[in-house]
mmCIF file of C-alpha atoms in Angstrom:
data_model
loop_
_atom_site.group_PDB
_atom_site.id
_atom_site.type_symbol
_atom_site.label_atom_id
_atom_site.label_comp_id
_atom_site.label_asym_id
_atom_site.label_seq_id
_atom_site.Cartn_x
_atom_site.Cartn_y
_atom_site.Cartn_z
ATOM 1 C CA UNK A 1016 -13.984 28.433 4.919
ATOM 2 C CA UNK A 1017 -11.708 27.130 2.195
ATOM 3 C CA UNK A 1018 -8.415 28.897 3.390
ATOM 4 C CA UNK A 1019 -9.317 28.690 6.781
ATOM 5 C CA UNK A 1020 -9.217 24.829 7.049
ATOM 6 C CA UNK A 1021 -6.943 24.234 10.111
ATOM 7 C CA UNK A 1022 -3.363 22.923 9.227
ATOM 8 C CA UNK A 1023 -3.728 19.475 10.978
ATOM 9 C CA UNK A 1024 -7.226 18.997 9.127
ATOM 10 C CA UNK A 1025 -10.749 19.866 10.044
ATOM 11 C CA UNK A 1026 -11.134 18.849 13.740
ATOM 12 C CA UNK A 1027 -14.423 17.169 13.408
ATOM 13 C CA UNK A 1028 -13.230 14.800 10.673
ATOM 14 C CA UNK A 1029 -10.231 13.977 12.672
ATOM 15 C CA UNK A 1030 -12.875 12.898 15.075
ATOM 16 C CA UNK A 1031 -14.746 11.113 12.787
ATOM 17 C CA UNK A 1032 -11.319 9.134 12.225
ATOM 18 C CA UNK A 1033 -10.793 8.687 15.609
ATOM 19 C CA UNK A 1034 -13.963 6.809 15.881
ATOM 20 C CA UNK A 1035 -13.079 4.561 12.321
ATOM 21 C CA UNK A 1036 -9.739 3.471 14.072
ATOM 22 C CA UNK A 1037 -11.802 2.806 17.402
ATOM 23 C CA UNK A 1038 -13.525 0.104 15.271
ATOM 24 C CA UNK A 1039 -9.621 -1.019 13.856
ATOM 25 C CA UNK A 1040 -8.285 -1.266 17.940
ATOM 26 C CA UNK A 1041 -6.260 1.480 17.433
ATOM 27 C CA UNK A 1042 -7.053 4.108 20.250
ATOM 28 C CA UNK A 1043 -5.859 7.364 19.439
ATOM 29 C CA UNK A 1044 -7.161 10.801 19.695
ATOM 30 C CA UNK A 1045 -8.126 13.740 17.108
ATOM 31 C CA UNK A 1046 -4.511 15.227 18.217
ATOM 32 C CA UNK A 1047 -2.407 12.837 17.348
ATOM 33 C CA UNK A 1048 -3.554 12.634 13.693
ATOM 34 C CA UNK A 1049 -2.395 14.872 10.969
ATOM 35 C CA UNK A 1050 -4.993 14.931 7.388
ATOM 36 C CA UNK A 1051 -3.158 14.891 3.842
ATOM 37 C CA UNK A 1052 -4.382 14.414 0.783
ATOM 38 C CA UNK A 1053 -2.197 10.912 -0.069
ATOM 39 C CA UNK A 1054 -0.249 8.575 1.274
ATOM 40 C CA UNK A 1055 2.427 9.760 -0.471
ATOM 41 C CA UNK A 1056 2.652 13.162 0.503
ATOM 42 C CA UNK A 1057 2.466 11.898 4.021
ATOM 43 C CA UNK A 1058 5.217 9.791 3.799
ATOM 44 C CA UNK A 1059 7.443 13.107 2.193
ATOM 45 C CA UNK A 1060 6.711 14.799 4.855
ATOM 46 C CA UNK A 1061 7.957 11.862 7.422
ATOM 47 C CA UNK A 1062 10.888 11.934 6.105
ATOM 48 C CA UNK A 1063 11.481 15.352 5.294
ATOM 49 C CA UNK A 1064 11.131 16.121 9.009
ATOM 50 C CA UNK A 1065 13.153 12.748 10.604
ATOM 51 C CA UNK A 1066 15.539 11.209 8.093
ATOM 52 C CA UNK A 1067 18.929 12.282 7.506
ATOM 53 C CA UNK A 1068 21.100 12.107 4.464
ATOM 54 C CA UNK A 1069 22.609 8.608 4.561
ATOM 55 C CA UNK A 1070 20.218 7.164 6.588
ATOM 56 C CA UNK A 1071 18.647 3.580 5.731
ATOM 57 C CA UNK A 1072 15.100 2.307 5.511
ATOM 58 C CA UNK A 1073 14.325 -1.175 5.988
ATOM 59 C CA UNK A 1074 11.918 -2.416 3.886
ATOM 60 C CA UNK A 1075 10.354 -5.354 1.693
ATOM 61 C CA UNK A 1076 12.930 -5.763 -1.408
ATOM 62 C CA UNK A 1077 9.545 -5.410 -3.999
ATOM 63 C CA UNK A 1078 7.627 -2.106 -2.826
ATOM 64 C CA UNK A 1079 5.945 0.475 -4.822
ATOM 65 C CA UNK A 1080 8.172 2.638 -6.589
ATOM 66 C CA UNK A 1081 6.653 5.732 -5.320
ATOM 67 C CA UNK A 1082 8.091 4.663 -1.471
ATOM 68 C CA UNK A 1083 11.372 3.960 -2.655
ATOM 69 C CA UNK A 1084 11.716 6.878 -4.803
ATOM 70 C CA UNK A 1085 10.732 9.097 -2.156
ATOM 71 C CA UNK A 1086 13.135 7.554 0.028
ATOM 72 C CA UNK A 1087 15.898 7.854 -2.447
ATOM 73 C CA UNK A 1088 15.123 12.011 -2.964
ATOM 74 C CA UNK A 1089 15.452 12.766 1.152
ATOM 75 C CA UNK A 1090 18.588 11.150 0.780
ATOM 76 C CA UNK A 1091 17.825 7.818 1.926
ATOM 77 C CA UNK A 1092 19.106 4.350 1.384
ATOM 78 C CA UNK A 1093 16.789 1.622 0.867
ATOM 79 C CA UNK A 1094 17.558 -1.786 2.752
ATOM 80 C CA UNK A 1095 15.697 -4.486 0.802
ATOM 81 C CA UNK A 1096 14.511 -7.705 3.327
ATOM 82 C CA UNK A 1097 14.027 -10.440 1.369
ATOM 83 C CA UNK A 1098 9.764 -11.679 1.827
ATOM 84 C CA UNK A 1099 7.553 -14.864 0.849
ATOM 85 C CA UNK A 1100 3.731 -14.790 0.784
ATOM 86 C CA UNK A 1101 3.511 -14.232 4.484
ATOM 87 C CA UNK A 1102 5.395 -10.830 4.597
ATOM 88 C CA UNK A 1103 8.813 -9.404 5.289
ATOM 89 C CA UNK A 1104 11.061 -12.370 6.526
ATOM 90 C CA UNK A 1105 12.399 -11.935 9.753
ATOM 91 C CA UNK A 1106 14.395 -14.978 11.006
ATOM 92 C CA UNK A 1107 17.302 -12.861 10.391
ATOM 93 C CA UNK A 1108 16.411 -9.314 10.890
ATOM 94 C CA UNK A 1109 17.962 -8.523 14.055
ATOM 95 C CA UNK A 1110 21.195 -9.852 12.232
ATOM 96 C CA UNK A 1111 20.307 -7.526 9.340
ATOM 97 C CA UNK A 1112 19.676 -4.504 11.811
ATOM 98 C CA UNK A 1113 22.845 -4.545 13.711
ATOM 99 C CA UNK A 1114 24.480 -4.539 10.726
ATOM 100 C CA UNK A 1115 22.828 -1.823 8.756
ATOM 101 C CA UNK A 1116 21.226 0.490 11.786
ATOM 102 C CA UNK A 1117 18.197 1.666 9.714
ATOM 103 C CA UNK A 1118 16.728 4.867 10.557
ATOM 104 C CA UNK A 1119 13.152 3.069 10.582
ATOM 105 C CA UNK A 1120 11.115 0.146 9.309
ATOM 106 C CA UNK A 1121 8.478 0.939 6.399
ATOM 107 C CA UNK A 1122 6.246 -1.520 6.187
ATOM 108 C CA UNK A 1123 2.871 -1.704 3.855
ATOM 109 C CA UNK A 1124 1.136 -4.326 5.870
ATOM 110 C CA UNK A 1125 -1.856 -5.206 4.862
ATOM 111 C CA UNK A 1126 -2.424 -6.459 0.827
ATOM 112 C CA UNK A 1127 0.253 -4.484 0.100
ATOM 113 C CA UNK A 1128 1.578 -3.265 -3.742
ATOM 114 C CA UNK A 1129 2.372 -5.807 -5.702
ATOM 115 C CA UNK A 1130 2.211 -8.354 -4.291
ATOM 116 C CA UNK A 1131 -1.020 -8.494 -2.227
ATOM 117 C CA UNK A 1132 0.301 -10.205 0.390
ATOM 118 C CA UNK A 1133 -0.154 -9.566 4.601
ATOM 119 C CA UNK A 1134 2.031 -10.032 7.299
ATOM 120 C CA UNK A 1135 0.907 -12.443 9.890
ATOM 121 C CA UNK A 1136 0.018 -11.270 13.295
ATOM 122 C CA UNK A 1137 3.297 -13.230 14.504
ATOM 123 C CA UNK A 1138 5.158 -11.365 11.561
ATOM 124 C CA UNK A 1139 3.899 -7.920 12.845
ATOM 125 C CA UNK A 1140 4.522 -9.008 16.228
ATOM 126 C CA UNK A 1141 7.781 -9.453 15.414
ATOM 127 C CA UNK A 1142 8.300 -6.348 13.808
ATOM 128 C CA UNK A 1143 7.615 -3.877 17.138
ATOM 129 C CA UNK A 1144 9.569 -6.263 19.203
ATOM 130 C CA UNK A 1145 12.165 -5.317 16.860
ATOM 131 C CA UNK A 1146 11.379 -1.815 16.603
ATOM 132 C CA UNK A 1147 11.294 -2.030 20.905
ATOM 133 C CA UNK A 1148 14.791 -3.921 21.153
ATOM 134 C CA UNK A 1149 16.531 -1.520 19.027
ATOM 135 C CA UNK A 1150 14.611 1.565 19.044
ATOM 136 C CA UNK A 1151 13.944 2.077 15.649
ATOM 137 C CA UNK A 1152 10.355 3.630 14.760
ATOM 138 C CA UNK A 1153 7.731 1.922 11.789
ATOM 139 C CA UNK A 1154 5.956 3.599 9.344
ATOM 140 C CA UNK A 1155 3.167 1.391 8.398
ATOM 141 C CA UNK A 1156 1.056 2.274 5.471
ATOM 142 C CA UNK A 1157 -2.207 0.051 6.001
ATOM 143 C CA UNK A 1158 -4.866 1.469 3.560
ATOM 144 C CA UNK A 1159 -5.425 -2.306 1.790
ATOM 145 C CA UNK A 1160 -7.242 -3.332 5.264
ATOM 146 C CA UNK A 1161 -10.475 -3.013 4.874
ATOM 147 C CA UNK A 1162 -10.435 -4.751 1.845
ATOM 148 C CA UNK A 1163 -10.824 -8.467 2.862
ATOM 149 C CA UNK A 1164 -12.495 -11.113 1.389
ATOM 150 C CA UNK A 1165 -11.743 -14.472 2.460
ATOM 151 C CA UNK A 1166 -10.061 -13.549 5.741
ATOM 152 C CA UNK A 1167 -10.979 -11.654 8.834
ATOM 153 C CA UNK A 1168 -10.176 -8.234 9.445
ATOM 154 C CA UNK A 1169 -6.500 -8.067 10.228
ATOM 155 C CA UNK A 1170 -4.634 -6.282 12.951
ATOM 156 C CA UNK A 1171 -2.457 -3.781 12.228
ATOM 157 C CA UNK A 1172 0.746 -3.304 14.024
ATOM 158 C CA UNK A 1173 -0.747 0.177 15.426
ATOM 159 C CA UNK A 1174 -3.131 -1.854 16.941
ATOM 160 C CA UNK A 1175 -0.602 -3.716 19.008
ATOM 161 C CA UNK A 1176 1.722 -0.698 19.561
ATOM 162 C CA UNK A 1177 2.178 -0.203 23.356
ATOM 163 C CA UNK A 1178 4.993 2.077 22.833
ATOM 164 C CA UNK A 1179 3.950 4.582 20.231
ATOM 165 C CA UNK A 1180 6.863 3.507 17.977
ATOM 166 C CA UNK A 1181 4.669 3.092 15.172
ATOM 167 C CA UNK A 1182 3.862 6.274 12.635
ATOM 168 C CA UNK A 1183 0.575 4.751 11.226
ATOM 169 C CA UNK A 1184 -0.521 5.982 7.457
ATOM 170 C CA UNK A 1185 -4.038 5.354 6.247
ATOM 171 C CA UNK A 1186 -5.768 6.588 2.555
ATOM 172 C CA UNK A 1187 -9.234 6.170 1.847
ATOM 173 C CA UNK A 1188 -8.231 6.057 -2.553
ATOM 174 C CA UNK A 1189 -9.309 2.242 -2.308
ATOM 175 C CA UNK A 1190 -12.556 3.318 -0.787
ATOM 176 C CA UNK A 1191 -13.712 6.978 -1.644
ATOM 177 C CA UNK A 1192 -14.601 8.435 -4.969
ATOM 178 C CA UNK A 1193 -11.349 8.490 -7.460
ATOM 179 C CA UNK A 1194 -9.718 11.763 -7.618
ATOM 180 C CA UNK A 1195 -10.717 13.002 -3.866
ATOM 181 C CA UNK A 1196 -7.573 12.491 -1.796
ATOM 182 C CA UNK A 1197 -7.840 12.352 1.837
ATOM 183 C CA UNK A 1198 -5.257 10.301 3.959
ATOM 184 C CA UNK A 1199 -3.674 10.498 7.262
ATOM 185 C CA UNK A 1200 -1.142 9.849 9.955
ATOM 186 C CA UNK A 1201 -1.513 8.727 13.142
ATOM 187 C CA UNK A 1202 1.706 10.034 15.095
ATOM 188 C CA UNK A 1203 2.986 10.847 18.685
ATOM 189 C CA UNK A 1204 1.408 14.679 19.033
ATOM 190 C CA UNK A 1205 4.884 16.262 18.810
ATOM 191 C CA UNK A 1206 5.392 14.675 15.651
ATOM 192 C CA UNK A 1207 1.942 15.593 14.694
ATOM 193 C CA UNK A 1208 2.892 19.460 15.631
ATOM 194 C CA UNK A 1209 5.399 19.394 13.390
ATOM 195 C CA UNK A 1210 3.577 18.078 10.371
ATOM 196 C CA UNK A 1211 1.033 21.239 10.822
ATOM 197 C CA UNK A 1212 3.772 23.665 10.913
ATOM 198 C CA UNK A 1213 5.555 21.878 7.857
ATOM 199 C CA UNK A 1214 1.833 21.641 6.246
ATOM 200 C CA UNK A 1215 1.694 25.532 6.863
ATOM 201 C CA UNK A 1216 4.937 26.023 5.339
ATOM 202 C CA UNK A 1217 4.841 24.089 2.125
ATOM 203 C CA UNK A 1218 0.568 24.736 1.456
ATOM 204 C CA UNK A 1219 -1.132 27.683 0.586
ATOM 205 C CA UNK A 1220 -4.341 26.149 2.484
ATOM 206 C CA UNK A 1221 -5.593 22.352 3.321
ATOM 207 C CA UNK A 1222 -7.996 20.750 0.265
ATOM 208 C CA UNK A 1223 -11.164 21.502 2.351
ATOM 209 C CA UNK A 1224 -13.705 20.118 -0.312
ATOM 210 C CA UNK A 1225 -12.302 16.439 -0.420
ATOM 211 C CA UNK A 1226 -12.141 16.689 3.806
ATOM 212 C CA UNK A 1227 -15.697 17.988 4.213
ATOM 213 C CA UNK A 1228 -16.865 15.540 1.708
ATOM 214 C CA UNK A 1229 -14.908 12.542 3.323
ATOM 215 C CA UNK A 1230 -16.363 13.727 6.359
ATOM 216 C CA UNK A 1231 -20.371 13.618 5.217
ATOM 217 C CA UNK A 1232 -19.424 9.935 3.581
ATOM 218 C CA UNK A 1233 -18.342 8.857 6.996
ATOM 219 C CA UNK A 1234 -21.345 10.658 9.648
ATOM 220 C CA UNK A 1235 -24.119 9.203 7.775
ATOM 221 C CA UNK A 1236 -23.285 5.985 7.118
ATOM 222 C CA UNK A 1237 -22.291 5.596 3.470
ATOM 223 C CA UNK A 1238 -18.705 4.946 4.234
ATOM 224 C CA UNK A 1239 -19.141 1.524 5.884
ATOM 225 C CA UNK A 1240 -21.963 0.535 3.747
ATOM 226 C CA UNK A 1241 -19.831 1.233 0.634
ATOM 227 C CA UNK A 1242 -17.127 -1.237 2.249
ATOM 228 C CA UNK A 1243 -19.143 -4.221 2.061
ATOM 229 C CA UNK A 1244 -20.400 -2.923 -1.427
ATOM 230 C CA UNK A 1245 -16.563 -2.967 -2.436
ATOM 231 C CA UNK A 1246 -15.330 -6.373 -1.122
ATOM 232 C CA UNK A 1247 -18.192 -7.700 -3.182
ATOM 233 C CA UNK A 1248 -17.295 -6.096 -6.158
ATOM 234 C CA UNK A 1249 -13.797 -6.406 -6.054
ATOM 235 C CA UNK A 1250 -14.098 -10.249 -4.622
ATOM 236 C CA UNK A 1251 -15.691 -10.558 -7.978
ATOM 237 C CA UNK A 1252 -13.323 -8.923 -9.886
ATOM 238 C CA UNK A 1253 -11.135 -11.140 -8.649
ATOM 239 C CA UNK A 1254 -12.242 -14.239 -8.874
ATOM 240 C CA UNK A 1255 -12.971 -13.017 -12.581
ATOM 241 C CA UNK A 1256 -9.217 -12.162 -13.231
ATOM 242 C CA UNK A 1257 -8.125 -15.039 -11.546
ATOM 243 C CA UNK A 1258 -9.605 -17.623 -13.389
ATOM 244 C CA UNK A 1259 -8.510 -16.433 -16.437
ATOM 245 C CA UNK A 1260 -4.993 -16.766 -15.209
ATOM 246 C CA UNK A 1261 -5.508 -20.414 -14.330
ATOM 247 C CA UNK A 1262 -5.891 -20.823 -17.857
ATOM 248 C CA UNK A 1263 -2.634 -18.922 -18.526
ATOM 249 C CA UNK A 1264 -1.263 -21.364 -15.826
ATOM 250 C CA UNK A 1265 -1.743 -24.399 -17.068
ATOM 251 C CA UNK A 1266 -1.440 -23.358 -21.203
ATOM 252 C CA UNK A 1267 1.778 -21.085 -20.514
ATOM 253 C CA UNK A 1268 3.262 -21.892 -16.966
ATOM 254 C CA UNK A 1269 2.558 -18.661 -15.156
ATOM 255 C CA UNK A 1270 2.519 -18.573 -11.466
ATOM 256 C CA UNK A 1271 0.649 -16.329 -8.725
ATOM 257 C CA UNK A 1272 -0.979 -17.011 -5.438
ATOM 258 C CA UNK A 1273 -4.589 -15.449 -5.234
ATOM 259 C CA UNK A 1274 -4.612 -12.450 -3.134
ATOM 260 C CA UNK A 1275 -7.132 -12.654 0.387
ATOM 261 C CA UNK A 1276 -7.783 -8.952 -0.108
ATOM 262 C CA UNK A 1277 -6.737 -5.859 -1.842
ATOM 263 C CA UNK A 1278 -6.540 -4.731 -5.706
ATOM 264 C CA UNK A 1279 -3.139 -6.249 -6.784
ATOM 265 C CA UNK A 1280 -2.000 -9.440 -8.817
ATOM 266 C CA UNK A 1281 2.101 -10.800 -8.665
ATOM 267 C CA UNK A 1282 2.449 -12.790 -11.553
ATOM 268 C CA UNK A 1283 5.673 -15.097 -12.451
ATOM 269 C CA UNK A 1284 6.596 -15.165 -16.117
ATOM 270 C CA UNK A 1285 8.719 -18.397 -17.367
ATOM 271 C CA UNK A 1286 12.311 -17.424 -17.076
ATOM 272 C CA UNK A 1287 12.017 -17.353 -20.928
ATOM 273 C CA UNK A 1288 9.651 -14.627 -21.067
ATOM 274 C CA UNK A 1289 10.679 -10.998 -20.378
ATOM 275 C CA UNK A 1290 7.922 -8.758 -18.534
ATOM 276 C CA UNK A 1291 8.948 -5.631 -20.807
ATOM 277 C CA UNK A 1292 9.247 -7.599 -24.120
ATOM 278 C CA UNK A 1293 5.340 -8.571 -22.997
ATOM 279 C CA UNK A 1294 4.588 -5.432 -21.856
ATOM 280 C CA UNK A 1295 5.227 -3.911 -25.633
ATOM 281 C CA UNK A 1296 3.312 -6.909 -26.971
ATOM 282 C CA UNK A 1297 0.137 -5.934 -24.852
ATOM 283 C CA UNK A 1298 0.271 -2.142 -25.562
ATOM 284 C CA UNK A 1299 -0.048 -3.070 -29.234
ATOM 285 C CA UNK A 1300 -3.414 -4.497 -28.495
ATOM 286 C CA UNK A 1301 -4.604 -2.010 -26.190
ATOM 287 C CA UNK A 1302 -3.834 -3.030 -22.871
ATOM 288 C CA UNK A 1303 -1.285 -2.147 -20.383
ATOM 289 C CA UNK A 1304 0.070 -3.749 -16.635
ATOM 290 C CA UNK A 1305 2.914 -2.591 -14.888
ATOM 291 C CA UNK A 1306 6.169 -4.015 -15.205
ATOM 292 C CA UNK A 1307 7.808 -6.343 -12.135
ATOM 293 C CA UNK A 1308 11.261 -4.453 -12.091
ATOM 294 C CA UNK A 1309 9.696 -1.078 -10.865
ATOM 295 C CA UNK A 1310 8.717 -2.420 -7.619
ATOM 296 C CA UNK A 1311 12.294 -3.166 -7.069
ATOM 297 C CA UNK A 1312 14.709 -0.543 -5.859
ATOM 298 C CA UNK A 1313 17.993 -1.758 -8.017
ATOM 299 C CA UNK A 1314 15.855 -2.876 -11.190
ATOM 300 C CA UNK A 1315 17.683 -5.838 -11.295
ATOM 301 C CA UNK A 1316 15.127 -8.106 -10.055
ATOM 302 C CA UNK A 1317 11.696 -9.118 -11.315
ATOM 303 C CA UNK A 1318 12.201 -9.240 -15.379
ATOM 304 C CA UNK A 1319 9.722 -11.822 -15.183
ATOM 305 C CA UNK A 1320 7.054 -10.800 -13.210
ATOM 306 C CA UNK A 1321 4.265 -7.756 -13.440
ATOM 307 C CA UNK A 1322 1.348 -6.527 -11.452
ATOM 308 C CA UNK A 1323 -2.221 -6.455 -12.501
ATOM 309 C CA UNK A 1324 -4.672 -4.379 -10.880
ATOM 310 C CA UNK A 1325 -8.448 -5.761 -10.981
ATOM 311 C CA UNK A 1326 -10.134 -2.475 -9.034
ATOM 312 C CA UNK A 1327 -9.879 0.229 -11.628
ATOM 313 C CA UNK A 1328 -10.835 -2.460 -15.013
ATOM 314 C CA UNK A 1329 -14.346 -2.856 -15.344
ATOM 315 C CA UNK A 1330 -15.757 -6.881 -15.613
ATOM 316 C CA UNK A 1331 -15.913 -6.293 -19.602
ATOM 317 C CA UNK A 1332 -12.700 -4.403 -19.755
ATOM 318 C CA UNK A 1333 -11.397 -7.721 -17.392
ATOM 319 C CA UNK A 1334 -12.580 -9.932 -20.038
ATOM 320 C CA UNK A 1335 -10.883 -8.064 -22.900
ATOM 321 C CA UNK A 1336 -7.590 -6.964 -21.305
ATOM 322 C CA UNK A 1337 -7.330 -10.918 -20.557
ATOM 323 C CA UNK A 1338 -7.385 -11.611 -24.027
ATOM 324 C CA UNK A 1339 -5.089 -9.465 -25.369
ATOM 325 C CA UNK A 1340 -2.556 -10.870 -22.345
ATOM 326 C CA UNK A 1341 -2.717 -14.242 -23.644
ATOM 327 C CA UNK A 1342 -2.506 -13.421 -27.362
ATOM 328 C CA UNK A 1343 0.676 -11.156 -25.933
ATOM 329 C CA UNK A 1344 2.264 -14.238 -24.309
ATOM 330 C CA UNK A 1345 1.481 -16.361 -27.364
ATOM 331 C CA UNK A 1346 2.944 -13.737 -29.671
ATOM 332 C CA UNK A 1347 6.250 -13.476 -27.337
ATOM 333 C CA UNK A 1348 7.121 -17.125 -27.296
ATOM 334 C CA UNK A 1349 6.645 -17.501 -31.182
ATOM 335 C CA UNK A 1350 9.468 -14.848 -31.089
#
């Protein structure tokens, strides 16, 4: 059964999907979706199959570093959009799209990496207007969604798509057992046909283990109960991170805004402290964060900021990883 797993994923987990985006008001059908094993292979194979050489992609100006880099190897240019806590700004995009003509919009929507921020309904609204006027498909990666805590559930933009401009990408890594990758894309079918025959190309066969176990998790239940299990632990794990931070706030002068969902932390150094010069300090004592000029496509930006990451820590290893973060900041500004 292994190398006979169909290209475009095993048809009744595709169906089992269908039903999970059902619940997310996203109507699609088992043939418009296309099973990888990460977000990140989906998105290679997006742009392996529709951008050109010299095209742009419009995008937030911090992003993960694995988008932009895979952007950068098909031989794309990234076109950073200045953002604030609500999202992508776009007052001025139209201005910004005329000028530029981007090959499509990539938005991470919902709690995205680093900063844990969403885009507003009238944001994402916005967005496929856009994407309508000028005719420019969005690739929205939405796998922070379901983790919510002191929101609702928010829309996605697929949700609202009338037009089918949007290519939506969803992973379960927040939500299903680490180290079993299943993702997917939700796609017009003729996109969709293409990823299969790419997928038959490039893959000896489909990972049918991680499939047929993401599709047991979601038949009998376990998937949705496990949600609610993981908002409460990671609400927790939060709140636990967070308050230690307040404490860095008001002894050091660090800034961040408490995330409604997700697994990320954006934190703001003072100017005088240098995120890499703290990042050395830290490794010395055993703990490590990631840097705020990787999320940035020209690495000139964000010397003094760096992400946390409060899902993968457990509450002890919170505790201690705090404390060697303060000592680190103390030990940088006796420098």
């Amino acid at each position: 059964a292994y190398f006979y797993t169909p290209y475009q994923g095993d048809p009744e987990l595709r169906r089992e999907i269908a039903s999970f985006m059902a619940t997310k008001g996203i109507k699609t059908d088992p043939g418009n979706i296309q099973v990888f094993s990460e977000n990140n292979q989906a998105l290679d194979f997006i742009l392996n199959l529709m951008l050109t050489p010299g095209d742009g992609v419009l995008m937030d100006e911090t992003m993960s570093a694995d988008v932009y880099r895979t952007i950068l190897l098909a031989g794309g240019k990234v076109i950073d959009v200045p953002a604030d806590e609500h999202g992508i700004l776009c007052d001025n995009l139209d201005i910004i799209i005329e000028k530029t003509r981007p090959k499509f919009i990539y938005v991470d929507s919902s709690f995205n990496n680093p900063k844990g921020t969403y885009l507003t309904v009238e944001r994402k609204q916005r967005l496929l207007e856009l994407s309508y006027r000028y005719r420019i498909p969005i690739i929205e990666e939405d796998e922070g969604s379901e983790l919510y805590y002191d929101v609702e559930r928010i829309p996605s933009i697929k949700s609202m798509d009338r037009g089918g401009n949007v290519i939506y990408m969803y992973s379960f890594s927040l939500t299903m057992v680490p180290g079993i990758g299943v993702s997917f894309v939700i796609a017009d079918k003729r996109v969709i046909d293409k990823f299969s025959e790419m997928v038959s190309l490039r893959t000896a066969s489909s990972d049918w283990a991680s499939q047929m176990l993401m599709l047991e998790y979601m038949k009998n239940g376990i998937f949705n109960k496990r949600l609610e299990a993981f908002r409460r632990k990671y609400r927790k794990k939060r709140d636990m991170m967070c308050a230690r931070l307040d404490v860095l706030a008001e002894r050091y002068g660090i800034e961040y805004r408490k995330p409604s969902g997700g697994v990320y932390l954006w934190v703001r150094l003072p100017s005088r402290i240098n995120a890499r010069y703290l990042l050395r300090e830290a490794q010395k004592r055993g703990m490590t964060f990631m840097p705020g000029y990787l999320f940035f496509s020209s690495k000139s930006k964000g010397r003094n900021y760096f992400r946390l990451n409060y899902s993968y820590p457990t509450e002890e290893g919170i505790e201690k990883g705090m404390d060697i973060l303060e000592k680190s900041i103390a030990a940088v500004l006796r420098k």
